PDB file of C-alpha atoms in Angstrom:
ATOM      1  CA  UNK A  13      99.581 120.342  92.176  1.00  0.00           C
ATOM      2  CA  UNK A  14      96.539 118.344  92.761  1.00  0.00           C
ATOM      3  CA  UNK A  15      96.489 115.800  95.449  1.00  0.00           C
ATOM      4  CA  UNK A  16      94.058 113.211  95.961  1.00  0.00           C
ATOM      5  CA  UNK A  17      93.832 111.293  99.727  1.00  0.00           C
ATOM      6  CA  UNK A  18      93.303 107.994  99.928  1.00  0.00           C
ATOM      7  CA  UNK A  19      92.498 105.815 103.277  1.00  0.00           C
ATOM      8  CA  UNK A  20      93.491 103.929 104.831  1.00  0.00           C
ATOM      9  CA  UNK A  21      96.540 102.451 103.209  1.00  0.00           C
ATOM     10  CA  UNK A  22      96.635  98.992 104.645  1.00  0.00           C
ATOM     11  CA  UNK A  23      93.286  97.252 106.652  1.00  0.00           C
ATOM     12  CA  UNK A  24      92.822  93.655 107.468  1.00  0.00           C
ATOM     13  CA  UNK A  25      89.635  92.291 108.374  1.00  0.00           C
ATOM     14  CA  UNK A  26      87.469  89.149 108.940  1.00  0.00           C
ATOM     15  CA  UNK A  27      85.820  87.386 106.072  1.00  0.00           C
ATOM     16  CA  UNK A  28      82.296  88.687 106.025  1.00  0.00           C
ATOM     17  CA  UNK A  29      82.646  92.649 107.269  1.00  0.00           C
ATOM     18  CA  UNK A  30      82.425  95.448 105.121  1.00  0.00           C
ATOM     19  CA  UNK A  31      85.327  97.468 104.589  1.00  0.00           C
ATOM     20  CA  UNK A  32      85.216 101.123 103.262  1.00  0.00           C
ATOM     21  CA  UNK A  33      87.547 103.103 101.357  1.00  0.00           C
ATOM     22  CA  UNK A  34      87.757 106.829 100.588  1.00  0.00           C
ATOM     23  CA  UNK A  35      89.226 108.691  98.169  1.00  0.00           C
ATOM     24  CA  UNK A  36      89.424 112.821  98.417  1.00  0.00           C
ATOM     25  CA  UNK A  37      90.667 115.607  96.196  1.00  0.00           C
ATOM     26  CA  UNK A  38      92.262 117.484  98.570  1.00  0.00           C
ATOM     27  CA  UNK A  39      92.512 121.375  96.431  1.00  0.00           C
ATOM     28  CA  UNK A  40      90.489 120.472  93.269  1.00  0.00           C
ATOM     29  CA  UNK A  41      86.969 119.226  92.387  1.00  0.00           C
ATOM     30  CA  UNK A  42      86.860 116.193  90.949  1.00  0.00           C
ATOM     31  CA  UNK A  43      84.043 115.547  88.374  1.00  0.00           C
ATOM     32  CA  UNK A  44      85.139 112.054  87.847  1.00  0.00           C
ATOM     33  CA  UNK A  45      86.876 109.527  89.931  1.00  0.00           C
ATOM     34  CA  UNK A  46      87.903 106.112  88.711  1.00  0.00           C
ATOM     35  CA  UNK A  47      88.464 102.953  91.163  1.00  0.00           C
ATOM     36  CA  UNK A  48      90.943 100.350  90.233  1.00  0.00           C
ATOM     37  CA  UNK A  49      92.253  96.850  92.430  1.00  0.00           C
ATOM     38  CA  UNK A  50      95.385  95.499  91.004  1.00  0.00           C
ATOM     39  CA  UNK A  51      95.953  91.479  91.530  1.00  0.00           C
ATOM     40  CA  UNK A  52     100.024  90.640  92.113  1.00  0.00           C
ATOM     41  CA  UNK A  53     102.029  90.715  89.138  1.00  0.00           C
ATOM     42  CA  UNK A  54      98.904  91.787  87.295  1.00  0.00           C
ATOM     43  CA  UNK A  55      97.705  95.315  85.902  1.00  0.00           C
ATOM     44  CA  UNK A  56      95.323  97.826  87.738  1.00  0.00           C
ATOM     45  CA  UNK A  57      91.904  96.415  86.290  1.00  0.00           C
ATOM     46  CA  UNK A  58      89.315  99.454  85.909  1.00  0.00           C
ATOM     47  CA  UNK A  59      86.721  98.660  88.469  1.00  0.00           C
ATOM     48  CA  UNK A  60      83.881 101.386  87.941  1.00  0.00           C
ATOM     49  CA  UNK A  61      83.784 104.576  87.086  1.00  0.00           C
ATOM     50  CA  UNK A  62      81.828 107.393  89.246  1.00  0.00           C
ATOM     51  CA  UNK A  63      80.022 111.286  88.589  1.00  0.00           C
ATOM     52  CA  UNK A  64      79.524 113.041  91.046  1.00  0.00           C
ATOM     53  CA  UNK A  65      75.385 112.578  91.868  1.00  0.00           C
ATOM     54  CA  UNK A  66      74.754 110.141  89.609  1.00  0.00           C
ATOM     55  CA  UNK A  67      75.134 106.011  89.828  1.00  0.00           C
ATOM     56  CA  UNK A  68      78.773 104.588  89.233  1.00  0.00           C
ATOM     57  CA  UNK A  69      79.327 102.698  85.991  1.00  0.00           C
ATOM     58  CA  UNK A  70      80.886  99.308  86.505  1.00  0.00           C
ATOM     59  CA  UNK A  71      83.026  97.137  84.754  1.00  0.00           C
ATOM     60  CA  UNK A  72      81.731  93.924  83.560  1.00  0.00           C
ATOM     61  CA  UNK A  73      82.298  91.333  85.320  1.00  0.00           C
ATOM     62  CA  UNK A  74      82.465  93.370  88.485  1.00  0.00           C
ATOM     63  CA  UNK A  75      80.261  92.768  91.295  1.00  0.00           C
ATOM     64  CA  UNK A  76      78.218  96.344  91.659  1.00  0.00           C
ATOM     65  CA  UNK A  77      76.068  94.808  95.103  1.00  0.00           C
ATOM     66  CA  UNK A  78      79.793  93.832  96.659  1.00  0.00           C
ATOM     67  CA  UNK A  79      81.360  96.853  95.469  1.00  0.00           C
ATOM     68  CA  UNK A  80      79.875  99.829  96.608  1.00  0.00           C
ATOM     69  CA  UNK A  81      80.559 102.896  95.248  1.00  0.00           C
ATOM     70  CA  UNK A  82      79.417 106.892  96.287  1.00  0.00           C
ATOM     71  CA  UNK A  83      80.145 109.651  94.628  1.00  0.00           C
ATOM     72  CA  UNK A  84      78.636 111.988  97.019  1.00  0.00           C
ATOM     73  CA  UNK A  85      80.365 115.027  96.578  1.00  0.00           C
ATOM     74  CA  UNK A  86      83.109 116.360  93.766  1.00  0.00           C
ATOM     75  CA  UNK A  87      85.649 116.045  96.711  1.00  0.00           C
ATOM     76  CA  UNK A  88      85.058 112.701  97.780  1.00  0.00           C
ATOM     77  CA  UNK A  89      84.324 109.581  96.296  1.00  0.00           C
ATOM     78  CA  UNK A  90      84.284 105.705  98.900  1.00  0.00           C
ATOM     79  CA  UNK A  91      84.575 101.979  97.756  1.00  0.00           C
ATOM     80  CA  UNK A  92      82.867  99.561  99.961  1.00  0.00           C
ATOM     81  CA  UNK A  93      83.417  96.013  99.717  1.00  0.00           C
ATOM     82  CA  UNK A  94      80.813  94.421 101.714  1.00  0.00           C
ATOM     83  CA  UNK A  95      80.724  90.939 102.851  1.00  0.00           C
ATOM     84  CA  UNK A  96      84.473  90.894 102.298  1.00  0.00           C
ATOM     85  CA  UNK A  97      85.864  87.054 101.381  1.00  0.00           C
ATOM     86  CA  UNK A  98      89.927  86.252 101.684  1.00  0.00           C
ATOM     87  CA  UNK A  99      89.347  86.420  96.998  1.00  0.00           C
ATOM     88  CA  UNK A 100      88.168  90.225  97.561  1.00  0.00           C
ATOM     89  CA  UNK A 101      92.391  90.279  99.152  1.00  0.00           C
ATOM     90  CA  UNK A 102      93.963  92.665  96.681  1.00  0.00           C
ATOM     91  CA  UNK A 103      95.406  96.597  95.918  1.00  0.00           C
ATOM     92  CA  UNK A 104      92.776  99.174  95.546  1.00  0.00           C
ATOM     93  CA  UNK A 105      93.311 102.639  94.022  1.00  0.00           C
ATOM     94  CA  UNK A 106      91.312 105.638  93.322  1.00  0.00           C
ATOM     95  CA  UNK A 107      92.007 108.396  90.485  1.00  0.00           C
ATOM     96  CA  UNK A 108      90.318 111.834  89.833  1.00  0.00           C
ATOM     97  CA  UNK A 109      89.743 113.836  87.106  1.00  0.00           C
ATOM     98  CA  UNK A 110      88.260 117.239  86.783  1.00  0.00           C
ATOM     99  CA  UNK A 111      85.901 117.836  83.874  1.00  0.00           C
ATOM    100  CA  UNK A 112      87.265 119.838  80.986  1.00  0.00           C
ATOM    101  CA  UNK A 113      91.058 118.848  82.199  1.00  0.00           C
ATOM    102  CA  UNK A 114      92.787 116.062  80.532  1.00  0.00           C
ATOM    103  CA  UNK A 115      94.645 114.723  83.581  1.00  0.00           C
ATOM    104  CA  UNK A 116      94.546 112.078  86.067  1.00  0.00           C
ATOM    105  CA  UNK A 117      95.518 112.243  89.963  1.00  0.00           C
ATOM    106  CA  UNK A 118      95.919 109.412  91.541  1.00  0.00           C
ATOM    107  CA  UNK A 119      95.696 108.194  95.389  1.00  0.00           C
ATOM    108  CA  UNK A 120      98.285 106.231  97.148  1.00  0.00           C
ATOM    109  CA  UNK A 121      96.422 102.820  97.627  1.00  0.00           C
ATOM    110  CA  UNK A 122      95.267 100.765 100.006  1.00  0.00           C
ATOM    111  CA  UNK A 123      96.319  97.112 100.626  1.00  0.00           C
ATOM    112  CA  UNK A 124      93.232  94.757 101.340  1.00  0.00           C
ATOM    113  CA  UNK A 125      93.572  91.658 103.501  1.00  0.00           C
ATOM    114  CA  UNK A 126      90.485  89.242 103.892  1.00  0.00           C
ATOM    115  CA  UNK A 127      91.107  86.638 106.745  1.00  0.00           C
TER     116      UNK A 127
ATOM    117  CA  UNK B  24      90.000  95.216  73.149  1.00  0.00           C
ATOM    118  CA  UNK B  25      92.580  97.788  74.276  1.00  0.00           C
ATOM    119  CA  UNK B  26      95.743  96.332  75.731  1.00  0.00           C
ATOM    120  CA  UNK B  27      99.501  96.884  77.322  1.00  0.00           C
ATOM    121  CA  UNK B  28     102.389  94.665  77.776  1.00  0.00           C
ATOM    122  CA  UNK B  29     105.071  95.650  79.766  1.00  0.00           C
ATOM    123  CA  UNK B  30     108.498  94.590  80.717  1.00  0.00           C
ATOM    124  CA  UNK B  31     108.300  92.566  83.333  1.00  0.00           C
ATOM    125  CA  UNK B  32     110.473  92.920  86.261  1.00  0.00           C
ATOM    126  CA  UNK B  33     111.961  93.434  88.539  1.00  0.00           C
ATOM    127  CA  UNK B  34     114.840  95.488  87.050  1.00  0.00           C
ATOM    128  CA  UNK B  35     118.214  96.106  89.239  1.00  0.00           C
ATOM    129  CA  UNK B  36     120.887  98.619  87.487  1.00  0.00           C
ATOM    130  CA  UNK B  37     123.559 100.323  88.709  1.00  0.00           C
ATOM    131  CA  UNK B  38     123.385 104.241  89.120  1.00  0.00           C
ATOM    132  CA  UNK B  39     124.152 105.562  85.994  1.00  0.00           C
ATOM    133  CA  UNK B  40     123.116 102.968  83.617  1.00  0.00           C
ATOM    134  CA  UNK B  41     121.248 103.331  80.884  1.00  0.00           C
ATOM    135  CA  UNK B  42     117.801 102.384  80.971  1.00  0.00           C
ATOM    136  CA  UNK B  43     115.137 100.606  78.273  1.00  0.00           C
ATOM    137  CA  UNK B  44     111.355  99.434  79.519  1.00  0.00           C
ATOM    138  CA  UNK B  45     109.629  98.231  76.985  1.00  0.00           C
ATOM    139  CA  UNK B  46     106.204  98.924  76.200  1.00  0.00           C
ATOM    140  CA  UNK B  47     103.822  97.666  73.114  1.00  0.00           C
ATOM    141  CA  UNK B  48     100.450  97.969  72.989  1.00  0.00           C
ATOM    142  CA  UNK B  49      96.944  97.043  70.811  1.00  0.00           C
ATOM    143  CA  UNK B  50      94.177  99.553  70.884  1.00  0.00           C
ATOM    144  CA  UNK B  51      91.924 100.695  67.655  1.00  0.00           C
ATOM    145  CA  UNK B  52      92.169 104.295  66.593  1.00  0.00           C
ATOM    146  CA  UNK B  53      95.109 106.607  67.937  1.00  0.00           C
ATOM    147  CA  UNK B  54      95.175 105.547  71.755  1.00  0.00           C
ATOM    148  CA  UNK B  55      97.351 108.537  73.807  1.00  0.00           C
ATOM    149  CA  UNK B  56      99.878 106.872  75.697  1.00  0.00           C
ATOM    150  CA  UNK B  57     101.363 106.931  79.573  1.00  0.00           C
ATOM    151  CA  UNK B  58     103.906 106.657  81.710  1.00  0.00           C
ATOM    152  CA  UNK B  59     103.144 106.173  85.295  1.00  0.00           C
ATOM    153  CA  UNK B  60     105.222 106.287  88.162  1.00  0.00           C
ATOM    154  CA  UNK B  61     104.765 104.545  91.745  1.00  0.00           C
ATOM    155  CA  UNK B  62     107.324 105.580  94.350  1.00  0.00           C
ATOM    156  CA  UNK B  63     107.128 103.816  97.415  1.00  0.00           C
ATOM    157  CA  UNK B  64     104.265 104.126  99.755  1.00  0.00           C
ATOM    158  CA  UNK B  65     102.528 107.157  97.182  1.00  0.00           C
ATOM    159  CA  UNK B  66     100.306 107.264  94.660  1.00  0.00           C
ATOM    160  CA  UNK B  67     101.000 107.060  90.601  1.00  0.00           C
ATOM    161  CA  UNK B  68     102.193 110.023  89.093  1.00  0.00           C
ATOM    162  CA  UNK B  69     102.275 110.990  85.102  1.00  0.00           C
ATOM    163  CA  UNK B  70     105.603 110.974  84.173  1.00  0.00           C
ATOM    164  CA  UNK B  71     105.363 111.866  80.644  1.00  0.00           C
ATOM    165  CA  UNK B  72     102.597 111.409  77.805  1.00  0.00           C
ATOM    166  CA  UNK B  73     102.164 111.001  73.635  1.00  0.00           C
ATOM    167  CA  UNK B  74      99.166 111.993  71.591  1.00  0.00           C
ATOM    168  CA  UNK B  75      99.817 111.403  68.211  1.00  0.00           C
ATOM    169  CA  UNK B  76     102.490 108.913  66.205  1.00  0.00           C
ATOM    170  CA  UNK B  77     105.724 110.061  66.493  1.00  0.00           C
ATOM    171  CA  UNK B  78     105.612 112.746  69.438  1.00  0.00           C
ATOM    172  CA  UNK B  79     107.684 112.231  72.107  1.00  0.00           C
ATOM    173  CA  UNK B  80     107.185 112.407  75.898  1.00  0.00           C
ATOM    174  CA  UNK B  81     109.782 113.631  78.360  1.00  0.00           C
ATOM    175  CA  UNK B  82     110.583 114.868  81.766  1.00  0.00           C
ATOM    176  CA  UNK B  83     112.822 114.533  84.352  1.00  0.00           C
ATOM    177  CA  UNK B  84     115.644 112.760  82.018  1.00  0.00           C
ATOM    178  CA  UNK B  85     112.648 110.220  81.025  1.00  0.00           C
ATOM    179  CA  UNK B  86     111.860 109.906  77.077  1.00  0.00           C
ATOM    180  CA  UNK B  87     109.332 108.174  74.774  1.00  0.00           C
ATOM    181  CA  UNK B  88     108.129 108.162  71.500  1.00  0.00           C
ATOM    182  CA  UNK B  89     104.690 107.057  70.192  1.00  0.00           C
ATOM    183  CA  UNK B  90     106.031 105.191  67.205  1.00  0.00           C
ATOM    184  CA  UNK B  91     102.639 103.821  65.628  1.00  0.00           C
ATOM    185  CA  UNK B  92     104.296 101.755  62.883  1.00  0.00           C
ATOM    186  CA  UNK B  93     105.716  99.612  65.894  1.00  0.00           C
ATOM    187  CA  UNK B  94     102.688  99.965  68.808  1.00  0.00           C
ATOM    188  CA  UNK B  95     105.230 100.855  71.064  1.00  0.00           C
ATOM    189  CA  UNK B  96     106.007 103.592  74.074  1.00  0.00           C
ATOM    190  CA  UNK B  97     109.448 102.734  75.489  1.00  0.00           C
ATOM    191  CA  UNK B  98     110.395 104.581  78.113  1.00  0.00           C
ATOM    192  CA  UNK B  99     114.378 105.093  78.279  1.00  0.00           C
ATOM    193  CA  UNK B 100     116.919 106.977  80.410  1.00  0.00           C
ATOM    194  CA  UNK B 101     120.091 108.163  79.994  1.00  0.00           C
ATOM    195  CA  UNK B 102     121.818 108.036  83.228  1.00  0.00           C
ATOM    196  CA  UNK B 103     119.868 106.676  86.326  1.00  0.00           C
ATOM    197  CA  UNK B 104     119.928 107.626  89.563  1.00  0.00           C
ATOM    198  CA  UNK B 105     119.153 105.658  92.875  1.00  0.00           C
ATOM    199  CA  UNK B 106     115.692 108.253  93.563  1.00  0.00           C
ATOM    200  CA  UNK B 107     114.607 107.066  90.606  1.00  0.00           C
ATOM    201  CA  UNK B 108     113.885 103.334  92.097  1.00  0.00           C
ATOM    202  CA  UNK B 109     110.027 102.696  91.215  1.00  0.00           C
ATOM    203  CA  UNK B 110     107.365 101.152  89.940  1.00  0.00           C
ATOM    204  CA  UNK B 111     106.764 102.462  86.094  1.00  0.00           C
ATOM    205  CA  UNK B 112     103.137 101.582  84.264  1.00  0.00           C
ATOM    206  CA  UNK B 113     102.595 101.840  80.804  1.00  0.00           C
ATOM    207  CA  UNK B 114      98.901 102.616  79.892  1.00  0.00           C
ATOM    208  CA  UNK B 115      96.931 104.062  77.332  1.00  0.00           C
ATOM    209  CA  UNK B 116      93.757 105.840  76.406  1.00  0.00           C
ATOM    210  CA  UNK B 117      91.289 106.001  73.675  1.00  0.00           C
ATOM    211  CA  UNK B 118      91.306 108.753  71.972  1.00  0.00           C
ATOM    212  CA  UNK B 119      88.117 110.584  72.969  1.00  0.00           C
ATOM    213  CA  UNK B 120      87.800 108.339  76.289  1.00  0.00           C
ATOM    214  CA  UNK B 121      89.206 109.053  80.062  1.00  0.00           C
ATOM    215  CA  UNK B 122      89.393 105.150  80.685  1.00  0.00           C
ATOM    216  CA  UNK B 123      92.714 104.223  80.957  1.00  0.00           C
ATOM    217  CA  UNK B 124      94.458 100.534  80.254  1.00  0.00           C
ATOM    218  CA  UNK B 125      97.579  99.721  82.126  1.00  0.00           C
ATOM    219  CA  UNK B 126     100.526  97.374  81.877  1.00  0.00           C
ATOM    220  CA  UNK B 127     101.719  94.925  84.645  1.00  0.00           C
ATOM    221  CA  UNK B 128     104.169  97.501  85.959  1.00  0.00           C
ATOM    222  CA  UNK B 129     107.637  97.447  86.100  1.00  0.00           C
ATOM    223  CA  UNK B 130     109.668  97.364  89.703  1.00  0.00           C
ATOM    224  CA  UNK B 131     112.864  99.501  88.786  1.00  0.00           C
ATOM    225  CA  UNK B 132     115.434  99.214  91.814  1.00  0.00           C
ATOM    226  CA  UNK B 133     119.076 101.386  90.954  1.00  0.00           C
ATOM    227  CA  UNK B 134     121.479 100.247  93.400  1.00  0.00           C
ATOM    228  CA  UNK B 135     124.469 102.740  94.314  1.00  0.00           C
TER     229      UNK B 135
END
């Protein structure tokens, strides 16, 4: 079935660096990848969504100069939080979809820690 | 707006018991509705889905059914097994959109 990569799954680092995340479809193109961060005891809040070549669509209330999304290719999609503060602290996750199928695959996570 | 509430957990049954988490939800239209599983240390996979009012999702011993008149998505098991110790998210789409809404989640433990 489809698989979709996401790294790394845990990263700590100082308040102020940028951090990167990356999300790949490892055996399907994906047309359409979705980012969510999901607070404790909270649900996974849609962050932005992203097409391949063209400029992600954020949320509102979500931060598009702090959050940095690229949609470079249909295989892989990365999330950079820059300037990173100990609030930014949270679970980020990545889905993909591939036009014309009604289906979601989703990556395993990764656990953000600001200090 | 579109939202999910979920059971909140954690959960801890004993292998074999019968399981209920609940799930309502407020959306306009005719939302399709999810089940999402988390096992530990992978991503969230579909575990079942509803389109219209009073289908009903299923798979791996896992049911639910859309019931409109209620705005509800239960998901319920039979029998439950230890591998089935998870984390289970409600969540629902507009009909016609790819965004999807989640619950809280739900951290199911089955002890032996």
């Amino acid at each position: 079935g489809a698989v979709v990569s996401q790294h790394p799954s845990r990263v700590i680092c100082k308040s102020g660096t940028s951090v990167k995340i990356e999300c790949r479809s490892l055996d399907f193109q994906a047309t359409t990848m979705f980012w969510y961060r999901q607070f404790p005891k909270q649900s996974l809040m849609l962050m932005a969504t992203s097409n391949e070549g063209s400029k992600a669509t954020y949320e509102q209330g979500v931060e598009k100069d702090k959050f940095l999304i690229n949609h470079a290719s249909l295989t892989l999609s990365t999330l950079t939080v820059t300037s990173a503060h100990p609030e930014d602290s949270s679970f980020y996750i990545c889905s993909a979809s591939q036009q014309g199928n009604y289906g979601y695959t989703f990556g395993s996570g990764t656990r953000l820690t600001v200090v | 707006g579109n939202s999910v509430t979920q059971m909140e957990g954690p959960v801890t049954l004993s292998e074999e018991a019968f399981l209920t988490i609940n799930c309502t939800y407020t959306a306009t239209g005719y939302p399709s509705l999810f089940w999402y599983v988390q096992y530990p240390g992978e991503g969230l996979q579909l575990l079942l889905k509803a389109t219209k009012a009073d289908d009903k999702g299923s798979n791996k011993g896992f049911e639910a059914t859309y019931r409109k008149e209620t705005t509800s998505f239960h998901l319920e098991k039979g029998s439950v097994q230890v591998s089935d110790s998870a984390v289970y998210f409600c969540a629902l789409s507009p009909f016609g959109n790819e965004k999807l809404t989640f619950g809280t989640g739900t951290r199911l433990t089955i002890i032996p």
